[in-house]
Amino acid sequence: MRSHYCGELTASDVDQQITLCGWVHRRRDHGGVIFLDLRDREGIVQVVFDPDLEASFALADSCRNEFVVQVKGLVRARPAGTENPDMPTGAVEVLGQEFDILNKSETPPFQLDEHQSVGEDVRLKYRYVDLRRPEMAAKLKLRSKVSTFIRNFLDQNGFLDIETPILTRATPEGARDYLVPSRTHKGHFFALPQSPQLFKQLLMVAGMDRYYQIAKCFRDEDLRADRQPEFTQIDIETSFMDEGQIMALTEKMVVELFKSQINVDLDAFPTMPYSEAMETYGSDKPDLRIPLQLVTVSDLMKDVDFKVFSGPANDDNGRVAGLKVPNGGSLTRKQIDTYTKFVSIYGARGLAYIKVNDASDLEAGLQSPIVKFLPLEVRAALLERLEAKNGDLIFFGADTEKVVNEALGALRCKLGEDLELMTCEWAPLWVVDFPMFEATSDGGITAIHHPFTAPSCTPEELEASPLTGLSRAYDMVLNGTELGGGSIRIHQQEMQTKVFELLNIGAEEQQDKFGFLLDALKFGCPPHGGLAFGLDRLVMLMTGSNSIREVIAFPKTQSAACAMTQAPSIVATKQLRELNIKLREKIATD
Ligand code: ASP
């Protein structure tokens, strides 16, 4: 039905007879001449109709926005002075000769260029209209290019694309499962995979050696900003490669991806131990574009007569840290109040600060509601440790280590954005040497990655000190976002059993939930490891979008529902009966 895409026409097509199909983006009537901006997924071109071609002119005149039309015409250069350098097709226009309306459209729920005036709920309800916006089409096109690149790269490196089941058993990745009731096994449920983790490990036992899959994963997580209940991973597993080799290969993949798709040169990725990331940036996914750092000052505060500082300074789980903002002395009271409110989201009960007006005058040169509590020698030591200069401001966090890290870590990023402190556009790194476990609030321990991650110590050492044992895990981080994470896995049954035991998973539960894995580890399991990248996050960063919803064709809303299809929905009683399910409460059906 067409010879060209609208958005592809250039000066080299002048004098060609062409046929276009697309949507009416805008219609303008300029003194007897009709201009139609015609749009398809590749872009927009201007079509002109003269009144002498009566029938076409009348039809074009009757068109409204979003009508689907076919135009036959001649490409010509735009008259001198009317070129539009902002439009890729702005040097040309099409003289419309034949015109056909393929389908009409009601007035769309929003004008494409006015999408910002409607809420995201309206955009998601009419997503097929929203996706017609050239920016959205560009994002989906890049996403397609990214997955094609990844497939080619991995294929060329000997990886096999192997599908794993969607109806399966739970794989613990730290979220709730989506459950699917079985009709044939009454009272039994499948779980949708939180990741293909165990299947990819079993593929290694099967000798597949190098596996990948662009896999849908499902996690029923609490409502957190920018999470989707279903999302896509680039899932990778290999045998007989150590962490250095896996990291080198996947780093190469990401570097080549950025170069080939968005012409960005990423520098070699530095490697940072988890402990350093937490100490210096308060986060295990530090945004290294921001030059601010957390500096521990607990030791200086142990004896001060100020409980807010001395309490955490003397507590094993506490931390007092400073965050210096160079030239931050110019921040107003109001700005500081806003930041105080901001850190309260992370549990901080206040945000102490010192403005360094004159570093040489420890009595009168420091402006701060708390400085009176600090002896002169502490003030001097503080300024020295933070290398504070006149005009700087120091924020303080004093609480449990967790609260201080989260609050100052988030404040660091907020200041970086608000004060435009970014030193570069892209800052990738690897974070390594994660602890195996972390303490839970109920006194237990939980795996930081997942329970199949290999420790870098022996089972005995791990048992002796579970919370200090490190794992062979690695995360790839870009601009403060975790792009992907993985690990070398446990490939020996004894070690796997030990880790389950430490996680308080008893022998019976081990057999019930993971018996198939423990069996497989007995039948010649090779050393193996892998990782998974979040495709949505990757494309979000590459397109400069501010949410993963912007790069998913049909995302769920923030309440984990589909605004368009109204899923999830109630189902007929008959269907429930077949599944042997009875609802505890009657759900209103109207
Ligand atoms: N299964 C892990 C995850 O989804 C990734 C991996 O360890 O390969 O985070």
PDB file of N, CA and C in Angstrom, residues 303-349:
ATOM      1  N   ASP A 303      33.001  11.472  72.478  1.00  0.00           N
ATOM      2  CA  ASP A 303      32.967  12.105  73.803  1.00  0.00           C
ATOM      3  C   ASP A 303      32.283  13.465  73.819  1.00  0.00           C
ATOM      4  N   VAL A 304      31.646  13.838  72.729  1.00  0.00           N
ATOM      5  CA  VAL A 304      31.040  15.181  72.744  1.00  0.00           C
ATOM      6  C   VAL A 304      29.788  15.170  73.614  1.00  0.00           C
ATOM      7  N   ASP A 305      29.461  16.340  74.105  1.00  0.00           N
ATOM      8  CA  ASP A 305      28.332  16.449  75.018  1.00  0.00           C
ATOM      9  C   ASP A 305      27.060  16.709  74.203  1.00  0.00           C
ATOM     10  N   PHE A 306      26.779  15.835  73.294  1.00  0.00           N
ATOM     11  CA  PHE A 306      25.645  16.021  72.383  1.00  0.00           C
ATOM     12  C   PHE A 306      25.170  14.622  71.993  1.00  0.00           C
ATOM     13  N   LYS A 307      24.141  14.186  72.698  1.00  0.00           N
ATOM     14  CA  LYS A 307      23.661  12.795  72.586  1.00  0.00           C
ATOM     15  C   LYS A 307      23.380  12.367  71.143  1.00  0.00           C
ATOM     16  N   VAL A 308      22.819  13.324  70.367  1.00  0.00           N
ATOM     17  CA  VAL A 308      22.437  12.995  68.991  1.00  0.00           C
ATOM     18  C   VAL A 308      23.643  12.445  68.220  1.00  0.00           C
ATOM     19  N   PHE A 309      24.848  12.958  68.573  1.00  0.00           N
ATOM     20  CA  PHE A 309      26.057  12.482  67.897  1.00  0.00           C
ATOM     21  C   PHE A 309      26.759  11.381  68.710  1.00  0.00           C
ATOM     22  N   SER A 310      26.873  11.606  70.022  1.00  0.00           N
ATOM     23  CA  SER A 310      27.664  10.652  70.810  1.00  0.00           C
ATOM     24  C   SER A 310      26.966   9.295  70.909  1.00  0.00           C
ATOM     25  N   GLY A 311      25.609   9.313  70.891  1.00  0.00           N
ATOM     26  CA  GLY A 311      24.864   8.044  70.963  1.00  0.00           C
ATOM     27  C   GLY A 311      25.275   7.109  69.830  1.00  0.00           C
ATOM     28  N   PRO A 312      24.980   7.481  68.571  1.00  0.00           N
ATOM     29  CA  PRO A 312      25.370   6.610  67.454  1.00  0.00           C
ATOM     30  C   PRO A 312      26.882   6.392  67.373  1.00  0.00           C
ATOM     31  N   ALA A 313      27.676   7.387  67.803  1.00  0.00           N
ATOM     32  CA  ALA A 313      29.133   7.244  67.703  1.00  0.00           C
ATOM     33  C   ALA A 313      29.641   6.117  68.604  1.00  0.00           C
ATOM     34  N   ASN A 314      28.895   5.865  69.694  1.00  0.00           N
ATOM     35  CA  ASN A 314      29.325   4.812  70.623  1.00  0.00           C
ATOM     36  C   ASN A 314      28.568   3.499  70.432  1.00  0.00           C
ATOM     37  N   ASP A 315      27.724   3.463  69.414  1.00  0.00           N
ATOM     38  CA  ASP A 315      26.917   2.263  69.171  1.00  0.00           C
ATOM     39  C   ASP A 315      27.546   1.479  68.001  1.00  0.00           C
ATOM     40  N   ASP A 316      27.709   0.160  68.203  1.00  0.00           N
ATOM     41  CA  ASP A 316      28.333  -0.656  67.150  1.00  0.00           C
ATOM     42  C   ASP A 316      27.578  -0.587  65.823  1.00  0.00           C
ATOM     43  N   ASN A 317      26.261  -0.418  65.913  1.00  0.00           N
ATOM     44  CA  ASN A 317      25.471  -0.332  64.684  1.00  0.00           C
ATOM     45  C   ASN A 317      25.227   1.102  64.230  1.00  0.00           C
ATOM     46  N   GLY A 318      25.875   2.047  64.941  1.00  0.00           N
ATOM     47  CA  GLY A 318      25.619   3.452  64.627  1.00  0.00           C
ATOM     48  C   GLY A 318      26.689   4.039  63.713  1.00  0.00           C
ATOM     49  N   ARG A 319      26.380   5.209  63.200  1.00  0.00           N
ATOM     50  CA  ARG A 319      27.365   5.887  62.361  1.00  0.00           C
ATOM     51  C   ARG A 319      27.098   7.388  62.425  1.00  0.00           C
ATOM     52  N   VAL A 320      28.176   8.157  62.527  1.00  0.00           N
ATOM     53  CA  VAL A 320      28.059   9.605  62.343  1.00  0.00           C
ATOM     54  C   VAL A 320      28.927   9.940  61.135  1.00  0.00           C
ATOM     55  N   ALA A 321      28.314  10.578  60.145  1.00  0.00           N
ATOM     56  CA  ALA A 321      29.059  10.876  58.917  1.00  0.00           C
ATOM     57  C   ALA A 321      28.771  12.290  58.467  1.00  0.00           C
ATOM     58  N   GLY A 322      29.744  12.873  57.804  1.00  0.00           N
ATOM     59  CA  GLY A 322      29.581  14.209  57.241  1.00  0.00           C
ATOM     60  C   GLY A 322      29.561  14.141  55.732  1.00  0.00           C
ATOM     61  N   LEU A 323      28.828  15.075  55.138  1.00  0.00           N
ATOM     62  CA  LEU A 323      28.763  15.169  53.670  1.00  0.00           C
ATOM     63  C   LEU A 323      29.052  16.620  53.326  1.00  0.00           C
ATOM     64  N   LYS A 324      30.210  16.858  52.769  1.00  0.00           N
ATOM     65  CA  LYS A 324      30.597  18.248  52.491  1.00  0.00           C
ATOM     66  C   LYS A 324      30.070  18.692  51.131  1.00  0.00           C
ATOM     67  N   VAL A 325      29.435  19.862  51.113  1.00  0.00           N
ATOM     68  CA  VAL A 325      28.975  20.432  49.845  1.00  0.00           C
ATOM     69  C   VAL A 325      29.859  21.643  49.554  1.00  0.00           C
ATOM     70  N   PRO A 326      30.791  21.528  48.619  1.00  0.00           N
ATOM     71  CA  PRO A 326      31.658  22.667  48.327  1.00  0.00           C
ATOM     72  C   PRO A 326      30.813  23.883  47.926  1.00  0.00           C
ATOM     73  N   ASN A 327      31.115  25.014  48.480  1.00  0.00           N
ATOM     74  CA  ASN A 327      30.365  26.259  48.242  1.00  0.00           C
ATOM     75  C   ASN A 327      28.902  26.166  48.667  1.00  0.00           C
ATOM     76  N   GLY A 328      28.597  25.178  49.506  1.00  0.00           N
ATOM     77  CA  GLY A 328      27.201  25.009  49.937  1.00  0.00           C
ATOM     78  C   GLY A 328      26.764  26.063  50.942  1.00  0.00           C
ATOM     79  N   GLY A 329      27.708  26.921  51.366  1.00  0.00           N
ATOM     80  CA  GLY A 329      27.363  27.982  52.320  1.00  0.00           C
ATOM     81  C   GLY A 329      26.260  28.875  51.795  1.00  0.00           C
ATOM     82  N   SER A 330      26.079  28.884  50.487  1.00  0.00           N
ATOM     83  CA  SER A 330      25.057  29.774  49.928  1.00  0.00           C
ATOM     84  C   SER A 330      23.652  29.157  49.977  1.00  0.00           C
ATOM     85  N   LEU A 331      23.547  27.933  50.454  1.00  0.00           N
ATOM     86  CA  LEU A 331      22.200  27.344  50.575  1.00  0.00           C
ATOM     87  C   LEU A 331      21.393  28.126  51.606  1.00  0.00           C
ATOM     88  N   THR A 332      20.139  28.389  51.286  1.00  0.00           N
ATOM     89  CA  THR A 332      19.321  29.186  52.201  1.00  0.00           C
ATOM     90  C   THR A 332      18.724  28.291  53.285  1.00  0.00           C
ATOM     91  N   ARG A 333      18.218  28.920  54.309  1.00  0.00           N
ATOM     92  CA  ARG A 333      17.544  28.218  55.393  1.00  0.00           C
ATOM     93  C   ARG A 333      16.422  27.340  54.816  1.00  0.00           C
ATOM     94  N   LYS A 334      15.699  27.964  53.863  1.00  0.00           N
ATOM     95  CA  LYS A 334      14.553  27.273  53.273  1.00  0.00           C
ATOM     96  C   LYS A 334      15.014  26.005  52.536  1.00  0.00           C
ATOM     97  N   GLN A 335      16.112  26.133  51.795  1.00  0.00           N
ATOM     98  CA  GLN A 335      16.631  24.945  51.074  1.00  0.00           C
ATOM     99  C   GLN A 335      17.034  23.862  52.068  1.00  0.00           C
ATOM    100  N   ILE A 336      17.703  24.304  53.145  1.00  0.00           N
ATOM    101  CA  ILE A 336      18.143  23.320  54.147  1.00  0.00           C
ATOM    102  C   ILE A 336      16.927  22.629  54.770  1.00  0.00           C
ATOM    103  N   ASP A 337      15.859  23.417  55.002  1.00  0.00           N
ATOM    104  CA  ASP A 337      14.637  22.813  55.553  1.00  0.00           C
ATOM    105  C   ASP A 337      14.069  21.767  54.592  1.00  0.00           C
ATOM    106  N   THR A 338      14.127  22.067  53.303  1.00  0.00           N
ATOM    107  CA  THR A 338      13.611  21.101  52.316  1.00  0.00           C
ATOM    108  C   THR A 338      14.423  19.815  52.372  1.00  0.00           C
ATOM    109  N   TYR A 339      15.749  19.960  52.522  1.00  0.00           N
ATOM    110  CA  TYR A 339      16.592  18.759  52.586  1.00  0.00           C
ATOM    111  C   TYR A 339      16.349  17.993  53.891  1.00  0.00           C
ATOM    112  N   THR A 340      16.032  18.718  54.954  1.00  0.00           N
ATOM    113  CA  THR A 340      15.735  18.046  56.225  1.00  0.00           C
ATOM    114  C   THR A 340      14.484  17.185  56.064  1.00  0.00           C
ATOM    115  N   LYS A 341      13.504  17.754  55.385  1.00  0.00           N
ATOM    116  CA  LYS A 341      12.274  17.000  55.137  1.00  0.00           C
ATOM    117  C   LYS A 341      12.592  15.795  54.251  1.00  0.00           C
ATOM    118  N   PHE A 342      13.420  16.021  53.256  1.00  0.00           N
ATOM    119  CA  PHE A 342      13.772  14.948  52.308  1.00  0.00           C
ATOM    120  C   PHE A 342      14.407  13.754  53.033  1.00  0.00           C
ATOM    121  N   VAL A 343      15.362  14.022  53.926  1.00  0.00           N
ATOM    122  CA  VAL A 343      16.032  12.884  54.584  1.00  0.00           C
ATOM    123  C   VAL A 343      15.111  12.175  55.580  1.00  0.00           C
ATOM    124  N   SER A 344      14.052  12.872  55.991  1.00  0.00           N
ATOM    125  CA  SER A 344      13.134  12.224  56.950  1.00  0.00           C
ATOM    126  C   SER A 344      12.426  11.034  56.281  1.00  0.00           C
ATOM    127  N   ILE A 345      12.288  11.076  54.960  1.00  0.00           N
ATOM    128  CA  ILE A 345      11.687   9.925  54.243  1.00  0.00           C
ATOM    129  C   ILE A 345      12.503   8.666  54.534  1.00  0.00           C
ATOM    130  N   TYR A 346      13.797   8.854  54.755  1.00  0.00           N
ATOM    131  CA  TYR A 346      14.684   7.700  54.970  1.00  0.00           C
ATOM    132  C   TYR A 346      14.894   7.418  56.452  1.00  0.00           C
ATOM    133  N   GLY A 347      14.078   8.036  57.275  1.00  0.00           N
ATOM    134  CA  GLY A 347      14.122   7.729  58.696  1.00  0.00           C
ATOM    135  C   GLY A 347      15.034   8.646  59.497  1.00  0.00           C
ATOM    136  N   ALA A 348      15.691   9.619  58.853  1.00  0.00           N
ATOM    137  CA  ALA A 348      16.577  10.506  59.611  1.00  0.00           C
ATOM    138  C   ALA A 348      15.733  11.467  60.437  1.00  0.00           C
ATOM    139  N   ARG A 349      16.133  11.656  61.701  1.00  0.00           N
ATOM    140  CA  ARG A 349      15.306  12.491  62.574  1.00  0.00           C
ATOM    141  C   ARG A 349      15.696  13.954  62.531  1.00  0.00           C
TER     142      ARG A 349
END
